[in-house]
Amino acid sequence: MKSTSKLAIALGSVSLFAFAPMAWAQNQTAASAPAANDAPEKEVEVVIVTGTSRSRVALDTPLAVTQLNAQALSRLSSGGQADILNSVPTIKADGGGGEVAANIFVKGLPSGGQYQFTPLMYDGITVLSSFGLNSSAYDVYYRNDLGVQRLEFVRGGVSNLFGPGSVAGLINYISKKGGDSYQGVAQVEVAEEGRVRGDFAVSGPISDNLFYAVSGFYRSDKGPLDTNLDTVGGQIRGNLDYRFGDGSGSITLSGQYIDDQAQFYLPIPLNGATRERLRGNDGQIVNSVQNDFGPSLGFKTPTGNFVSEINDGVATTGGLVALSFDKSFGASGWAANGRIKYSDYKHKFGLFSDGDGVINVPETLQSFLTNRGLGSTANANFTFVGGGTVAANALLFANRFTDRVRPAEDFTTEVNLTKGFVTGAMDHSVTLGAFYGNASAGDYNVTTTYLAELNNRPRLVNLVVTSGAAQTIVSRNGLLNAGAGYVNNRHEAERYAGYFADQIKIGEKFNLDIGFRVEKLTGDISRERTSVVVTDSNTANLSTALRDVIWGNGAFTKGKVSRTEWAGAIGGLYKATDRVSLYANFSRGYFFPELRSVSFNSLFQPSTFKAEIINQGEIGLKMNMKRVSLTLAGLATSLDNRRQVLFVNDGAGGFTEKVNLVGTESYAVEGTIDYKITSNLRFSGNMTLQSNQYSAFDSNTALIGKDVERQPGFLYNAGLYFDDGKWDASLFTNFTGSNYTSSSNTILLDEWNIVNLDLGYTMPIGNQSARFSLNVYNLTDEDAVTEGSPRQDNNQAANGAFFVGRPVLPRRIMARVTYSF
């Protein structure tokens, strides 16, 4: 299922040629260079503010840094966070599920996806202070818009000890703030499959010391896959920034409100030999097996009728309010900064699955009966809900969906006291800080199994089987299994952390960073137990699966866990010249296990809550010349005691959260280059060559030494960017190397290239301007598989007639008009 175009190959060849003198490579756009896709006339020194007590240019920072400016973010974000983060070295981002819930994989670290190792922050404020209270990703709560000024990603070193902390990396989007003049931008975007989106961002002064910035969006979208389910909604956010008249700091009040629903796409049945899309019973290519039949699949429960809200997709309503400040105290060298946030979200995640948990692939009428011991088609009556007989040669696909209700509430605060002073030849910048987070989230899940045809927007299928004089209703209104699974959990995590760091400048040549963090997490766990209940004893001839449901019985298992851990980091940088720096850093960090991974024994006691330890080492080179900037680094990472949580089939049609205790080792060479070919034309790219293996695997020691699943050995991004102030053009590609679908390494997915094109013309209108642009995602319409069936894990068959996998999203053309005023 691979169609690598000549255009993609050409771009890849250019990037390989450019990187050859570097002997492979390490970071991304602007890791001491101007941000990617930004071609300024003057040389720009990138200043980093994330996790540092004083701003520093990237060339003076002894750690890996990536920065993307607003222009780059606009051209990269055709679909969501994944399009942006996929351009960052160290990160592999899968966006095949649509706009939200991107699967984010950090180099060498085992993950079921999403943001398990990389907190997502806006203006230094983490979206949620603890991950793993449920399995929803950070990006379901917060969206990017035109009010974002830039992205900073920092990895390793003392910067990652501050705030929420993660030595694997911090993703921080920095918002625009108001200035002395009024500024604004408005954008309208239209695309194929009924997409219309409007964005705006305005800012300016209210008084001499008070400034505002407001931004937001609203969009409606039928695509990019035709599911008969809509993506619709929007967000508004902003800030008020009061700046002290003496220039000593500011106080900023910020807020966000979101009311949005987005569809999420799951793996679909593919051809087992070629992994190409199948043709459905109607002869059309099958791009999705979703439809709007959720409300018709309700059933009785012990507490009343259950009606599915699966049509709402990933729906979030709520917001946050935050207050941040920074204040310096004159010549004393003392300063303070901090932030406090409260957020409350009502969130649902409607998840269509990738099979029924029993057979998991399309079946003929007879094979459906045979696989379930239901006899032959001579004694079976297959009909469509709404009328009509199912053709004898039709393919069926039994599937599930899960209504997941996941409200989340979070209170976070961080306070830092900093002091700058000089001792001899050493210029110190010391930070003493504290972080507190209290997050709670519900996780209420109901799973429903249904029978449908294999088609786009499939119809539901009824089935009645006759045996002698007896009849059995196997599928009623398409419903196969009422209440196939039930979960009602609530988790709360309270975190206390303190940290110390000193960023030292020694003369004109050396920088030394040292830091230490200690943290305690306390977790409260509440889980409702379940029982099988007969809910319909009046309707004759119902199958057991339609008569009985698995439902909560009102009894709860509760427990408390806690753990204290420490992290430390040291980094050094030597400035060989004003343009060339050599650096190295080492860090010892930790991740607290996700609370949803905690199990209970027969006495209802929680399992051992042991921290996961990550060690990282990096050595590298940064160069920022007049026309070319580059980085080159080697990295080594180890992770021990990882409680890997996988959402997999339980073998009986339901789901279970399977926990493996694993360890991994990873080695990589990464590099970036940014080359100013002419004053208007720039080449930019990055490359990662990595090797990742399991070093421990408690449930199956035979997997030790296997490659970490979904981690490609080779990644690169490369692009050409032209901008003369009037015309602009960007042509860039993202290459993902072959990778295994699971830890058994039995199924290898082919590599793929996603090529994107962005063309624009800017027309001045007095003191304002309008840009007319065309953006094409997946220009070559690459047809590749990003993942297999996560629910099947190591049980997925490698050589069957069918293969369940998630293809990359198809080509999509967007037109935009952006008016700046």
PDB file of C-alpha atoms in Angstrom, residues 26-36 45-52 54-69 87-91 150-160 167-172 174 503 513 573 583 585 618 620-623 629-633 635 670-674 684-686:
ATOM      1  CA  GLN A  26      19.628  15.744  15.239  1.00  0.00           C
ATOM      2  CA  ASN A  27      17.246  18.673  15.879  1.00  0.00           C
ATOM      3  CA  GLN A  28      14.709  20.765  13.933  1.00  0.00           C
ATOM      4  CA  THR A  29      14.041  24.146  12.538  1.00  0.00           C
ATOM      5  CA  ALA A  30      15.661  26.924  14.473  1.00  0.00           C
ATOM      6  CA  ALA A  31      17.633  24.942  17.010  1.00  0.00           C
ATOM      7  CA  SER A  32      19.936  27.977  16.934  1.00  0.00           C
ATOM      8  CA  ALA A  33      18.631  29.015  13.526  1.00  0.00           C
ATOM      9  CA  PRO A  34      15.715  31.078  12.235  1.00  0.00           C
ATOM     10  CA  ALA A  35      12.398  29.291  12.469  1.00  0.00           C
ATOM     11  CA  ALA A  36      11.502  27.006   9.580  1.00  0.00           C
ATOM     12  CA  GLU A  45      18.919  34.797  16.750  1.00  0.00           C
ATOM     13  CA  VAL A  46      16.260  32.561  18.204  1.00  0.00           C
ATOM     14  CA  VAL A  47      15.483  33.410  21.824  1.00  0.00           C
ATOM     15  CA  ILE A  48      14.166  30.643  24.056  1.00  0.00           C
ATOM     16  CA  VAL A  49      11.978  31.324  27.092  1.00  0.00           C
ATOM     17  CA  THR A  50      10.530  27.885  27.896  1.00  0.00           C
ATOM     18  CA  GLY A  51      11.711  26.548  31.236  1.00  0.00           C
ATOM     19  CA  THR A  52      14.476  29.080  31.780  1.00  0.00           C
ATOM     20  CA  ARG A  54      16.230  34.186  31.844  1.00  0.00           C
ATOM     21  CA  SER A  55      15.804  34.244  28.093  1.00  0.00           C
ATOM     22  CA  ARG A  56      18.744  32.839  26.134  1.00  0.00           C
ATOM     23  CA  VAL A  57      19.532  32.484  22.473  1.00  0.00           C
ATOM     24  CA  ALA A  58      19.473  28.882  21.351  1.00  0.00           C
ATOM     25  CA  LEU A  59      23.169  28.990  20.429  1.00  0.00           C
ATOM     26  CA  ASP A  60      23.967  29.519  24.144  1.00  0.00           C
ATOM     27  CA  THR A  61      21.608  26.805  25.418  1.00  0.00           C
ATOM     28  CA  PRO A  62      23.163  23.373  26.198  1.00  0.00           C
ATOM     29  CA  LEU A  63      20.140  21.351  25.134  1.00  0.00           C
ATOM     30  CA  ALA A  64      18.097  20.519  22.047  1.00  0.00           C
ATOM     31  CA  VAL A  65      15.697  23.281  21.033  1.00  0.00           C
ATOM     32  CA  THR A  66      13.074  23.592  18.307  1.00  0.00           C
ATOM     33  CA  GLN A  67      11.134  26.721  17.482  1.00  0.00           C
ATOM     34  CA  LEU A  68       8.430  27.344  14.876  1.00  0.00           C
ATOM     35  CA  ASN A  69       7.056  30.818  14.264  1.00  0.00           C
ATOM     36  CA  SER A  87       7.969  18.366  11.778  1.00  0.00           C
ATOM     37  CA  VAL A  88       9.799  18.309  15.132  1.00  0.00           C
ATOM     38  CA  PRO A  89      12.802  15.984  15.487  1.00  0.00           C
ATOM     39  CA  THR A  90      12.434  13.306  18.169  1.00  0.00           C
ATOM     40  CA  ILE A  91       8.659  13.259  17.633  1.00  0.00           C
ATOM     41  CA  ARG A 150       5.315  30.473  18.139  1.00  0.00           C
ATOM     42  CA  LEU A 151       6.037  26.946  19.338  1.00  0.00           C
ATOM     43  CA  GLU A 152       9.002  26.027  21.503  1.00  0.00           C
ATOM     44  CA  PHE A 153      10.020  22.418  22.114  1.00  0.00           C
ATOM     45  CA  VAL A 154      12.896  21.783  24.528  1.00  0.00           C
ATOM     46  CA  ARG A 155      14.339  18.398  25.428  1.00  0.00           C
ATOM     47  CA  GLY A 156      16.662  17.396  28.266  1.00  0.00           C
ATOM     48  CA  GLY A 157      18.640  19.721  30.511  1.00  0.00           C
ATOM     49  CA  VAL A 158      17.482  21.865  33.421  1.00  0.00           C
ATOM     50  CA  SER A 159      14.727  23.553  31.383  1.00  0.00           C
ATOM     51  CA  ASN A 160      12.706  20.359  31.631  1.00  0.00           C
ATOM     52  CA  VAL A 167      13.081  15.464  30.663  1.00  0.00           C
ATOM     53  CA  ALA A 168      11.654  13.851  27.504  1.00  0.00           C
ATOM     54  CA  GLY A 169      10.483  17.269  26.362  1.00  0.00           C
ATOM     55  CA  LEU A 170       8.055  20.145  26.840  1.00  0.00           C
ATOM     56  CA  ILE A 171       5.720  21.392  24.082  1.00  0.00           C
ATOM     57  CA  ASN A 172       4.971  25.062  24.744  1.00  0.00           C
ATOM     58  CA  ILE A 174       3.388  31.008  23.215  1.00  0.00           C
ATOM     59  CA  GLN A 503      22.333  28.565  34.730  1.00  0.00           C
ATOM     60  CA  ASP A 513      23.556  24.339  33.735  1.00  0.00           C
ATOM     61  CA  LEU A 573      28.267  24.398  26.382  1.00  0.00           C
ATOM     62  CA  TYR A 583      27.327  21.105  24.027  1.00  0.00           C
ATOM     63  CA  ASN A 585      23.928  17.266  28.712  1.00  0.00           C
ATOM     64  CA  GLU A 618      23.264  13.988  24.460  1.00  0.00           C
ATOM     65  CA  GLY A 620      26.062  17.915  19.939  1.00  0.00           C
ATOM     66  CA  LEU A 621      27.147  20.779  17.732  1.00  0.00           C
ATOM     67  CA  LYS A 622      25.292  24.006  16.898  1.00  0.00           C
ATOM     68  CA  MET A 623      26.317  26.354  14.130  1.00  0.00           C
ATOM     69  CA  SER A 629      22.538  27.090  10.401  1.00  0.00           C
ATOM     70  CA  LEU A 630      22.766  23.504  11.461  1.00  0.00           C
ATOM     71  CA  THR A 631      22.848  21.160  14.424  1.00  0.00           C
ATOM     72  CA  LEU A 632      24.229  17.668  14.830  1.00  0.00           C
ATOM     73  CA  ALA A 633      23.839  15.467  17.901  1.00  0.00           C
ATOM     74  CA  LEU A 635      21.629  10.745  21.853  1.00  0.00           C
ATOM     75  CA  GLU A 670      19.762  13.721  14.674  1.00  0.00           C
ATOM     76  CA  GLY A 671      20.425  16.877  12.781  1.00  0.00           C
ATOM     77  CA  THR A 672      18.877  19.976  11.291  1.00  0.00           C
ATOM     78  CA  ILE A 673      19.853  22.377   8.556  1.00  0.00           C
ATOM     79  CA  ASP A 674      18.542  25.744   7.488  1.00  0.00           C
ATOM     80  CA  SER A 684      15.167  23.663   5.708  1.00  0.00           C
ATOM     81  CA  GLY A 685      15.109  20.119   6.965  1.00  0.00           C
ATOM     82  CA  ASN A 686      15.845  17.672   9.745  1.00  0.00           C
TER      83      ASN A 686
END
